[in-house]
Amino acid sequence: MSEHPEPYDSPQHRDETAIAGMWLFLASEILLFGGLFLIFVVYSHSHAAGWALGVRHTSLVIGGINTVLLLTSSMVYILGVEAARNGNARGIIQAGLGAAALGMTFLCLKGWEWHTEFGEHLFPGPGFAIGGPQAGGAQLFYSFYFLSTALHGLHMLVGIGLIAWVCLRTYRGRGRLLQVMPVEVVGLYWSFVDLVWILLFPVLYLIGRV
Amino acid sequence: MMVHVLSCWVVLLMLLAVELFVAAAGSGWGIGACAGVMALLIAYGFMRITRAPALAFIFAVGGLFWLSILLALGSLDSFTRTNFPVGDTLSSTAHDPRTPPDTAP
Amino acid sequence: MAPISGPDTTQRSYLWQDGTVRSWLLTTDHKRIALLYMASITAFFVLGSVGAALIRLHLISPTGAILSDATYSRMFTMHGIVMVWLFLVPSIPVTLGNFLVPLMLGAKDLAFPRLNLISWYLFIMAGALVVYGLFRGGLETGWTFYTPLSTDYTQGRVLPVVAGVFLSGFSSIATGVNFIISIHQLRAPGLTWYRLPLMLWALYATSVIFVLATPVLSITLLLLAFEHFFHVGVFDPALGGDPLLFQHLFWFYSHPAVYIMILPGMGVVSEVVSTFCHKPVFGYRFVAWSSISIAAIGFLVWGHHMFVAGTSLYAAVVFSMLSFLVSVPSAIKVFNWLGTMHGGAIRLDAPMLYAMGFIGLFTVGGLTGLFLASLASDVHLTQTYFVVAHFHYIMVGGMVSAYFAGLHYWWPKITGRMYPEMWGRTAAALLFFGFNLTFFPQFILGYEGMPRRYATYPAQFQVLNVLSSAGASILALAYILPLIYFTWSLFRGAPATDNPWQATGLEWRTSSPPPVENFITPPVVTHEAYDYAALDHPDTAQRAEAPHV
Ligand code: HEM
Ligand SMILES: [Cu+2]
């Protein structure tokens, strides 16, 4: 690749630019999930009963455990960011692996939850398990459920990939000057994925349950 | 710093517990409030929005502002539609072929 | 303000520095990426135009001349999707913008050069998917993909096309992020916000839409694909789902997107009008802020596309009033351009002819928008050729004219060659004439009730349709001409000087074509935007400026 001159004045200028760029991208992500939340706002009102019926069929135990896992994973990763600020490469790798492992556990639990739901015919379509007058609303809920968890899961996969990349480049770069910025930028993304879950969790598991 | 992060995490877990508790009591608003506070805590405690460049804050607020436009104007129609109400009778037809009786556990 | 570059820099111009194909395909130089975009969108423009030509040919006869009904639907869908997402959205902002943003900022490159290259690859993948889908069966939904037609009833290739448009969205987001961050972070010393060329204000506003509206299109298409592929209901009325929710989500993106397809054109016109009148833009701050307010208010009006779709009357009233609001900043711009031209010594070179065409045609398009934004008249006009004429006046008469204005204006900078001026003027005049002949009859057709998107029409509409098709052939000529003489000028055109138009922007202070690093010495800005006095009398201006430096 023909190397083109870098447009920054200083390393600090470059880092600041990267962090601002990540925040702008996250603003864009807000609107991506925003479209899903509009579906929730509209249907949970216009089909309140059916929607709530759907919510009652989700597994609160798995959802709750997953929330704790994800919060912890975020926290662990932030410890890695602190380690990076202190120039501690080992700390980054340990925290990164820990956060990624917690994330993988989340995904495994989620997969298992999906598996049982498929078994119970809760995937919308001709054989849908919930019948009666509220069936339509419940199906709409489950369409929303599967799509939003899939989209969130996809973001988690990307996040785990990014964390793995951070660990790898820290490992390869041992002995050289540690770059904090990539660790931090990935941390922003990872926390954002957590934040989205914090808002999805009540929508998928709590509101309308009682 | 570590203390800061850990205490944030503890508060988040406590808020989660409160959220579950409130949910059991059936308060939709309570759930929303808990979730909102938790989200803010992540933005301030984990993402350190106050320490980021000032632009970051502007972008975050901008994103939320546009989100509110999407949600407010986007739901305005459904919430005020009187000519063809949303969720009309179609959804509750008992003989809809797609909706066999409830067999879920 | 003499050009900073020495004569030897042409050897190291970005064009010829490294000629291998590999160096072009892996380049992170924003100028080369701009050319990659230019080549790709030109190809897509040709494809979309072939579709348009076939549509117009078909409509010469009331019973339809050449296509079957089904093919006709696929043809206008192809035309719309290709023109909107593969040509117009990336035309000025991404193509010219990529070339210009760093140069106008006095920077070496965009903030994230590699992201920029990735965005081009995303775009190419998007284009490939769309073209694949359109050729392997096509799609009959129109560019709007309304459900449940697109989910349950379509016989066409929804998935590849939707996936392609989805990917092109990520390309847009990447570019938008890059531009916004660059404008914030990479301004040359002394280049304050109010010294930015108005083109950059327009591109900033466009990028805001890229970043905040495009993700909503992404999620909408995802929902659509999900519903279509897995046969689950999201918008399915059989489950009580609301198809209008799809339209809300779609237009939340697509109305702001129509401003993606006009704001950058307004930026170009501001530059061109100022340069060819050799006067600062009248009311700089109004023009600058009107770009931002168009972008902002543009998010509040999307419901005007759904007045007869069965939306709530209350929502319709709100959306109608907000739509009137958005025409205010648009009008501000028009009046400020006219104010700039007033009393100026106007040079009528090709870019200026195109820009003046833009002003006239955009005004017609904008004013007819008000007819459509009024609830009562929209009931009569919606879904007719009136709407078709309305948006073509803006998107083709406006934006495509502006794209050509920009191409001619910056061509010397991009390639280092002049285009043949006489041919340029001829093409500009042909474009204006051909355009009006094509689309003005459509206003009348629509007013008289000819619906859009049908393959046949009552015989009483034939005369106007034939006129329209005749205009289209002139329009085609006006597009082919520049293709020929631009290509010619690449090899035979007279070498361009650094500042052939006596313009003020930073991009004119480097050589034509610019060196790889854009400026041999990083520029420092000491003047307001459009300071022609300083350009014409550098010595006195320099002295006057001295205390500030
Ligand atoms: C000056 C402000 C504008 C107003 C008030 C306005 C108003 C409208 C209205 C009310 C409609 C809906 C007509 C109907 O379907 O019944 C419409 C359609 C349309 N407008 Fe505009 N418009 C404006 C500017 C623009 C601009 C700047 C563009 C593009 C660059 C544009 C592109 C379109 C397109 C593409 C459609 C048709 C969409 C479709 O149904 O396929 N408009 N406009
Ligand atoms: Cu619109």
mmCIF file of C-alpha atoms in Angstrom, chain A residues 15-27 185, chain B residues 55 59, chain C residues 112 177 181:
data_model
loop_
_atom_site.group_PDB
_atom_site.id
_atom_site.type_symbol
_atom_site.label_atom_id
_atom_site.label_comp_id
_atom_site.label_asym_id
_atom_site.label_seq_id
_atom_site.Cartn_x
_atom_site.Cartn_y
_atom_site.Cartn_z
ATOM 1 C CA ASP A 15 -5.950 9.926 19.379
ATOM 2 C CA GLU A 16 -8.449 12.656 20.040
ATOM 3 C CA THR A 17 -9.648 12.394 16.451
ATOM 4 C CA ALA A 18 -10.090 8.647 16.718
ATOM 5 C CA ILE A 19 -12.065 8.905 19.933
ATOM 6 C CA ALA A 20 -14.330 11.600 18.538
ATOM 7 C CA GLY A 21 -14.839 9.426 15.453
ATOM 8 C CA MET A 22 -15.897 6.485 17.573
ATOM 9 C CA TRP A 23 -18.432 8.592 19.435
ATOM 10 C CA LEU A 24 -19.879 9.815 16.187
ATOM 11 C CA PHE A 25 -20.171 6.265 14.966
ATOM 12 C CA LEU A 26 -21.947 5.368 18.201
ATOM 13 C CA ALA A 27 -24.397 8.222 17.620
ATOM 14 C CA VAL A 185 -11.836 3.054 21.379
ATOM 15 C CA LEU B 55 -17.121 16.700 20.578
ATOM 16 C CA PHE B 59 -22.330 13.716 19.261
ATOM 17 C CA PHE C 112 -9.518 8.372 8.574
ATOM 18 C CA VAL C 177 -18.145 10.217 9.886
ATOM 19 C CA ILE C 181 -14.529 14.608 12.013
#
